Amino acid sequence: MKILHLFKWFSLIFSMLLFAACGSSEQVTSPDGQIKVTFLLKKGIPYYNAEYKGQRVISDSRLGFVLKDNPAFTSGFSLVKKSESTFDETWTQPWGEVKDIRNHYNEMMISLLGANEAELRIVFRIFNDGVGFRYEIPDQKSLSDFEILDELTEFNLSGDHKAWWIGAYQDNRYEYLYTSTPISEMDTVHTPLTMETADGLYLSIHEAALVDYASMTIASLPGNTLKADLVPWSDGVKVKTSAPMKTPWRTIQIAEKPGDLITSYLILNLNEPNKLGDTSWIEPGKYVGIWWEMHLDKSTWSQGPRHGATTQKTKKYMDFAAKYGFKGVLVEGWNIGWDGDWIKNGDKFSFTQAYDDFDIEAVTAYAANKDVGLIGHNETGGAVMNYEAQLTDGFKMYNSLGVKAVKTGYVNYARGIKRMDEKGEIQNEWHHGQHMVQHYQKVVDEAAKYHIMVDVHEPIKATGLRRTYPNMMTREGARGQEFNAWSADGGNPPEHETILPFTRLLGGPMDFTPGIFDLTYEKEKPNNRVNTTLAKQLAEYVVLYSPLQMAADLPENYEKNLKPFQFIRDVPCDWQDTRVLNATIGDYVTIVRKDRHSADWYLGSVSDENSRSLDITLDFLEPGKTYTAQIYRDADDADWKSNPYAIAIDETSVTNMSKLTLKLAAGGGTAIRFKIDN
Ligand code: NOJ
């Protein structure tokens, strides 16, 4: 035993001397050799840098932590071990924007000893489309419970790149319009943070597998340096944890074309495989709901003569859903707690007791007869203690009533989350700190036990956890359609949907709630409107991916416009393949997707406030087959502002040799179904 022990120490000291002699610079490249990451130890401080095709993308950038009352992981490191490996597998998504995903990377694991012999590992995974790295703190004698005061991770960029960003620590959480400035002019921002370099490269910094840790926001420091800024607990500590633990992955996606960011699956690849086992109960689908009418003030969430969520109205929505092929009906305001100021009084919500005029047994029985499901709505007002106390009872009850999906909500100020601490005192936590990361995970775990799919409004950001927990379907987490109903700034400008796919949606699906046909609602909301053409509303179903996709408008507006509505009825929300045909971030994007369950392809193309023509080749279609292209386009005189309803619906026969010119109006779009001919 003793000899073995001595030998262990001898080899440790020997490898430390060896690494010191070699200058502690270790490299790993992507499988195609185009990306190279170097790990360096300079005077006991760890750094990394990254190159793409021989060009510096990230200069020496610091790594490490400041722990509370413990110098272990800041400086004074020595390198004790390095190991390398390669991984290559193709895995299948139970649902998604693409069916099969190749997960191919080279890994380098660096093991460091810091003060008090504490061990810190840094694992780099280099893919052809970018870099992921994370810290691992193994089980060890000198460290058990510890608190992180700061994560020192930096991204020292090669220039003052143009970035699309939304500010962190703002009351409306992620619900802001994107600002585009050089990084030197950024606030502290949320991720995904997407950038364009002067050389025309596209970079996006984000994180993968955010579990039991604080969200990473990004602070902009002088000299083109970005630094991880973890959202703190109320006492200022960033992360409370214990060894062994692994941090989320810090990710840098690298692309030559903006569209390649969209078809990069690096974030998903860095998440653990499915932990739920059988996923046959998880089904993507489209839904309608008693929702938009409240946003237009046509009915109320609260009780009273204009209460929206009545048994009778819900049955009508269910009839509509069944008639036109929708799988779900979302009903907001069905449960006790909406009367009065529900944002202040979130702890009054019951998640099991319905209002008197909503007979939940009757509507779920009615739904079952029509092969439609009730989507339960759980607005928490951010009162997560109240919600967590009822989670199990609520989900148990929904499951017994055949409810397969729940849409949750957390309207409150960014720091309005109340938590009871160990002393029984109430603390205000940030919406994006470790406490809420834990909460959102608790909901997903509990929902899975009762076979419930989750769609989250006011979520924590998406970091690819849907791979591990495939019932975590979709979330809003950005400015969605609803801002067009009431936002004092006039709603989402036409460029909004040309930015979202390259920013928010790189994290994961977004329940944007597209499909508004009454674009101007002058009677209900004279100062608001949707700032797109009608054809663009259709295109959003393809451009803004979500496995639960809403037809957000009122049934009567669809019944008045059955021809364009046909596209919403046809378009799937579970895909075999996804490709981006053209894109300029903030100007336009054209995406095609192949249906997972048929040979048909669908196209969505959206423009900002400018009209434009885009030439495309249909070489994505299967060779030797003919298709009928059902084209829903802006009419020649359409314009989002002055003539938004002008839509032309044409049919033409195409093959994979065909070319089309898409003519998008200002604020416009095109949607196409390529229906295979038998
Ligand atoms: C705020 C959300 O933004 C909205 O969509 C929802 O209808 C209300 N909360 C009620 O939950």
CSV table of C-alpha atoms in Angstrom, one decimal, residues 132-385:
chain,number,residue,atom,x,y,z
A,132,GLY,CA,-17.4,23.9,-25.7
A,133,PHE,CA,-15.6,23.8,-22.4
A,134,ARG,CA,-16.5,23.3,-18.8
A,135,TYR,CA,-15.0,23.0,-15.4
A,136,GLU,CA,-15.2,19.8,-13.4
A,137,ILE,CA,-14.5,19.7,-9.7
A,138,PRO,CA,-14.0,16.1,-8.7
A,139,ASP,CA,-14.7,14.5,-5.4
A,140,GLN,CA,-11.7,15.4,-3.2
A,141,LYS,CA,-10.5,15.7,0.3
A,142,SER,CA,-9.7,19.4,0.4
A,143,LEU,CA,-13.0,20.6,-0.9
A,144,SER,CA,-16.6,19.6,-0.2
A,145,ASP,CA,-19.2,22.3,0.1
A,146,PHE,CA,-18.1,25.6,-1.5
A,147,GLU,CA,-19.4,28.9,-2.8
A,148,ILE,CA,-18.4,30.5,-6.1
A,149,LEU,CA,-18.1,34.3,-5.9
A,150,ASP,CA,-17.0,34.8,-9.4
A,151,GLU,CA,-16.3,32.7,-12.5
A,152,LEU,CA,-13.3,34.1,-14.2
A,153,THR,CA,-14.0,32.8,-17.7
A,154,GLU,CA,-13.2,35.3,-20.4
A,155,PHE,CA,-13.8,35.5,-24.2
A,156,ASN,CA,-11.1,37.8,-25.4
A,157,LEU,CA,-12.2,38.6,-28.9
A,158,SER,CA,-10.1,39.5,-31.9
A,159,GLY,CA,-11.9,42.8,-32.7
A,160,ASP,CA,-14.8,45.1,-31.7
A,161,HIS,CA,-17.3,42.8,-33.4
A,162,LYS,CA,-20.9,43.8,-34.3
A,163,ALA,CA,-23.2,42.1,-31.8
A,164,TRP,CA,-27.0,41.5,-31.5
A,165,TRP,CA,-27.8,41.7,-27.8
A,166,ILE,CA,-30.4,42.1,-25.1
A,167,GLY,CA,-29.5,43.5,-21.7
A,168,ALA,CA,-29.4,41.2,-18.6
A,169,TYR,CA,-30.7,42.2,-15.2
A,170,GLN,CA,-33.8,43.9,-16.7
A,171,ASP,CA,-37.3,43.7,-15.3
A,172,ASN,CA,-38.8,42.1,-18.4
A,173,ARG,CA,-36.3,39.3,-18.2
A,174,TYR,CA,-35.5,38.3,-21.9
A,175,GLU,CA,-38.3,40.2,-23.4
A,176,TYR,CA,-36.5,43.0,-25.2
A,177,LEU,CA,-35.8,44.0,-28.7
A,178,TYR,CA,-32.3,43.2,-29.9
A,179,THR,CA,-29.9,46.1,-30.1
A,180,SER,CA,-27.1,45.9,-32.6
A,181,THR,CA,-23.8,47.7,-31.7
A,182,PRO,CA,-20.1,46.9,-31.5
A,183,ILE,CA,-19.3,44.8,-28.4
A,184,SER,CA,-17.5,47.8,-26.8
A,185,GLU,CA,-20.9,49.5,-26.6
A,186,MET,CA,-22.8,46.6,-25.0
A,187,ASP,CA,-24.3,46.5,-21.5
A,188,THR,CA,-24.0,43.3,-19.6
A,189,VAL,CA,-26.0,41.0,-21.8
A,190,HIS,CA,-27.8,37.7,-22.1
A,191,THR,CA,-26.7,34.8,-24.2
A,192,PRO,CA,-26.9,33.6,-26.9
A,193,LEU,CA,-24.7,36.5,-27.9
A,194,THR,CA,-24.3,36.5,-31.6
A,195,MET,CA,-21.6,38.5,-33.4
A,196,GLU,CA,-20.3,39.2,-36.9
A,197,THR,CA,-16.5,39.9,-37.3
A,198,ALA,CA,-15.0,42.4,-39.7
A,199,ASP,CA,-13.8,39.3,-41.7
A,200,GLY,CA,-17.3,38.0,-42.1
A,201,LEU,CA,-17.2,35.2,-39.5
A,202,TYR,CA,-20.2,34.6,-37.2
A,203,LEU,CA,-19.7,33.7,-33.6
A,204,SER,CA,-22.2,33.0,-30.9
A,205,ILE,CA,-21.4,32.6,-27.2
A,206,HIS,CA,-23.9,30.7,-25.1
A,207,GLU,CA,-24.0,27.9,-22.6
A,208,ALA,CA,-25.2,24.3,-22.7
A,209,ALA,CA,-26.7,22.1,-20.0
A,210,LEU,CA,-27.4,24.8,-17.4
A,211,VAL,CA,-28.2,22.6,-14.4
A,212,ASP,CA,-28.0,23.6,-10.7
A,213,TYR,CA,-25.7,26.6,-11.5
A,214,ALA,CA,-26.3,30.4,-12.1
A,215,SER,CA,-27.1,31.6,-15.6
A,216,MET,CA,-24.1,33.1,-17.4
A,217,THR,CA,-24.6,36.6,-18.6
A,218,ILE,CA,-21.8,38.4,-20.4
A,219,ALA,CA,-20.0,41.6,-19.3
A,220,SER,CA,-18.1,43.7,-21.8
A,221,LEU,CA,-14.7,44.8,-20.5
A,222,PRO,CA,-12.2,47.1,-22.3
A,223,GLY,CA,-10.0,45.6,-25.0
A,224,ASN,CA,-12.7,43.5,-26.7
A,225,THR,CA,-12.8,41.2,-23.7
A,226,LEU,CA,-16.1,39.6,-22.6
A,227,LYS,CA,-16.3,38.0,-19.2
A,228,ALA,CA,-18.7,35.6,-17.7
A,229,ASP,CA,-21.0,37.3,-15.2
A,230,LEU,CA,-23.0,34.8,-13.2
A,231,VAL,CA,-26.4,35.9,-11.9
A,232,PRO,CA,-26.1,36.0,-8.1
A,233,TRP,CA,-28.2,34.8,-5.2
A,234,SER,CA,-29.7,37.5,-2.9
A,235,ASP,CA,-26.6,37.4,-0.7
A,236,GLY,CA,-24.2,38.0,-3.6
A,237,VAL,CA,-22.9,34.5,-3.9
A,238,LYS,CA,-23.0,33.3,-7.5
A,239,VAL,CA,-23.2,29.5,-7.0
A,240,LYS,CA,-23.7,27.3,-3.9
A,241,THR,CA,-22.5,23.8,-4.6
A,242,SER,CA,-20.3,20.9,-3.5
A,243,ALA,CA,-17.8,18.5,-5.0
A,244,PRO,CA,-18.2,16.5,-7.2
A,245,MET,CA,-19.8,19.0,-9.7
A,246,LYS,CA,-19.6,20.0,-13.3
A,247,THR,CA,-20.4,23.5,-14.6
A,248,PRO,CA,-22.5,24.1,-17.7
A,249,TRP,CA,-20.6,24.2,-20.9
A,250,ARG,CA,-19.4,27.5,-22.2
A,251,THR,CA,-19.9,27.5,-25.9
A,252,ILE,CA,-18.5,29.4,-28.9
A,253,GLN,CA,-20.2,28.5,-32.2
A,254,ILE,CA,-18.2,29.6,-35.3
A,255,ALA,CA,-19.7,29.8,-38.7
A,256,GLU,CA,-18.8,31.3,-42.1
A,257,LYS,CA,-22.5,31.9,-42.9
A,258,PRO,CA,-25.1,33.1,-40.5
A,259,GLY,CA,-27.4,30.2,-41.5
A,260,ASP,CA,-24.7,27.7,-40.3
A,261,LEU,CA,-25.3,28.9,-36.8
A,262,ILE,CA,-29.0,27.8,-37.1
A,263,THR,CA,-28.0,24.3,-38.3
A,264,SER,CA,-25.3,23.9,-35.7
A,265,TYR,CA,-26.4,21.4,-33.1
A,266,LEU,CA,-23.4,21.9,-30.8
A,267,ILE,CA,-25.6,23.1,-27.9
A,268,LEU,CA,-27.7,19.9,-28.0
A,269,ASN,CA,-24.6,17.7,-28.5
A,270,LEU,CA,-23.1,19.0,-25.3
A,271,ASN,CA,-26.2,17.9,-23.3
A,272,GLU,CA,-26.6,14.5,-21.8
A,273,PRO,CA,-28.6,11.9,-23.8
A,274,ASN,CA,-32.3,11.3,-23.0
A,275,LYS,CA,-32.8,10.4,-19.3
A,276,LEU,CA,-36.5,9.8,-19.6
A,277,GLY,CA,-36.5,6.5,-21.5
A,278,ASP,CA,-39.7,5.9,-23.3
A,279,THR,CA,-40.8,9.1,-25.1
A,280,SER,CA,-43.8,7.8,-26.9
A,281,TRP,CA,-46.1,10.0,-24.8
A,282,ILE,CA,-44.3,13.1,-26.0
A,283,GLU,CA,-45.9,14.5,-29.1
A,284,PRO,CA,-45.2,17.8,-30.9
A,285,GLY,CA,-48.3,19.5,-32.2
A,286,LYS,CA,-50.2,22.6,-33.0
A,287,TYR,CA,-52.6,24.3,-30.6
A,288,VAL,CA,-55.2,27.1,-30.3
A,289,GLY,CA,-56.2,28.8,-27.2
A,290,ILE,CA,-58.3,31.2,-25.1
A,291,TRP,CA,-55.4,33.6,-24.9
A,292,TRP,CA,-55.2,36.3,-27.6
A,293,GLU,CA,-58.7,37.5,-26.8
A,294,MET,CA,-57.5,38.4,-23.3
A,295,HIS,CA,-54.6,40.3,-24.8
A,296,LEU,CA,-57.0,42.2,-27.0
A,297,ASP,CA,-59.2,42.9,-23.9
A,298,LYS,CA,-62.1,41.1,-25.4
A,299,SER,CA,-62.3,38.9,-22.4
A,300,THR,CA,-60.7,38.6,-18.9
A,301,TRP,CA,-58.6,36.1,-17.0
A,302,SER,CA,-60.4,37.1,-13.9
A,303,GLN,CA,-64.0,36.1,-13.0
A,304,GLY,CA,-66.9,38.2,-14.1
A,305,PRO,CA,-69.2,38.8,-17.1
A,306,ARG,CA,-66.3,38.8,-19.5
A,307,HIS,CA,-64.5,35.8,-18.1
A,308,GLY,CA,-62.8,34.0,-21.0
A,309,ALA,CA,-62.2,30.5,-19.6
A,310,THR,CA,-65.8,29.3,-19.4
A,311,THR,CA,-66.8,25.7,-20.0
A,312,GLN,CA,-69.0,26.8,-22.9
A,313,LYS,CA,-66.3,28.8,-24.7
A,314,THR,CA,-63.7,26.1,-24.1
A,315,LYS,CA,-65.9,23.6,-25.8
A,316,LYS,CA,-66.3,25.9,-28.8
A,317,TYR,CA,-62.5,26.2,-29.1
A,318,MET,CA,-62.3,22.4,-28.9
A,319,ASP,CA,-64.9,22.1,-31.7
A,320,PHE,CA,-62.8,24.4,-33.7
A,321,ALA,CA,-59.6,22.6,-32.9
A,322,ALA,CA,-61.1,19.2,-33.8
A,323,LYS,CA,-62.6,20.5,-37.1
A,324,TYR,CA,-59.3,22.0,-38.3
A,325,GLY,CA,-56.9,19.4,-37.0
A,326,PHE,CA,-55.3,21.1,-33.9
A,327,LYS,CA,-54.2,18.8,-31.1
A,328,GLY,CA,-54.4,21.2,-28.2
A,329,VAL,CA,-56.5,24.0,-26.6
A,330,LEU,CA,-54.7,26.3,-24.2
A,331,VAL,CA,-57.0,27.8,-21.6
A,332,GLU,CA,-55.7,30.7,-19.5
A,333,GLY,CA,-57.6,32.0,-16.5
A,334,TRP,CA,-59.4,28.7,-15.7
A,335,ASN,CA,-58.2,28.4,-12.1
A,336,ILE,CA,-58.6,30.4,-8.9
A,337,GLY,CA,-56.2,33.3,-8.3
A,338,TRP,CA,-56.7,35.7,-11.2
A,339,ASP,CA,-59.0,38.2,-9.5
A,340,GLY,CA,-57.2,41.4,-8.4
A,341,ASP,CA,-53.5,42.0,-9.0
A,342,TRP,CA,-52.3,38.5,-9.7
A,343,ILE,CA,-48.7,39.7,-10.4
A,344,LYS,CA,-48.5,40.9,-6.8
A,345,ASN,CA,-50.5,38.0,-5.4
A,346,GLY,CA,-49.1,35.0,-7.2
A,347,ASP,CA,-49.3,33.0,-4.0
A,348,LYS,CA,-53.1,33.0,-4.3
A,349,PHE,CA,-53.1,30.8,-7.4
A,350,SER,CA,-54.5,27.4,-7.0
A,351,PHE,CA,-53.3,24.9,-9.6
A,352,THR,CA,-56.1,22.4,-8.9
A,353,GLN,CA,-59.2,24.4,-8.2
A,354,ALA,CA,-61.1,25.8,-11.2
A,355,TYR,CA,-63.4,28.8,-11.2
A,356,ASP,CA,-67.1,27.9,-10.9
A,357,ASP,CA,-67.9,28.6,-14.6
A,358,PHE,CA,-65.1,26.2,-15.7
A,359,ASP,CA,-65.9,22.6,-15.3
A,360,ILE,CA,-62.6,20.9,-15.8
A,361,GLU,CA,-64.0,17.4,-15.8
A,362,ALA,CA,-66.5,18.3,-18.4
A,363,VAL,CA,-64.1,20.0,-20.8
A,364,THR,CA,-61.5,17.3,-20.5
A,365,ALA,CA,-64.1,14.6,-21.2
A,366,TYR,CA,-65.4,16.6,-24.1
A,367,ALA,CA,-61.8,17.0,-25.4
A,368,ALA,CA,-61.1,13.3,-25.2
A,369,ASN,CA,-64.1,12.6,-27.4
A,370,LYS,CA,-62.7,14.8,-30.1
A,371,ASP,CA,-59.1,13.7,-29.9
A,372,VAL,CA,-58.1,17.1,-28.7
A,373,GLY,CA,-56.2,17.9,-25.4
A,374,LEU,CA,-56.6,20.6,-22.9
A,375,ILE,CA,-53.3,22.4,-22.3
A,376,GLY,CA,-53.2,23.3,-18.7
A,377,HIS,CA,-52.1,26.8,-17.9
A,378,ASN,CA,-50.1,27.5,-14.7
A,379,GLU,CA,-49.4,31.2,-14.2
A,380,THR,CA,-47.3,31.4,-11.0
A,381,GLY,CA,-46.8,35.2,-10.9
A,382,GLY,CA,-43.3,34.2,-9.9
A,383,ALA,CA,-44.5,32.8,-6.6
A,384,VAL,CA,-42.5,29.6,-6.9
A,385,MET,CA,-43.0,28.5,-3.3
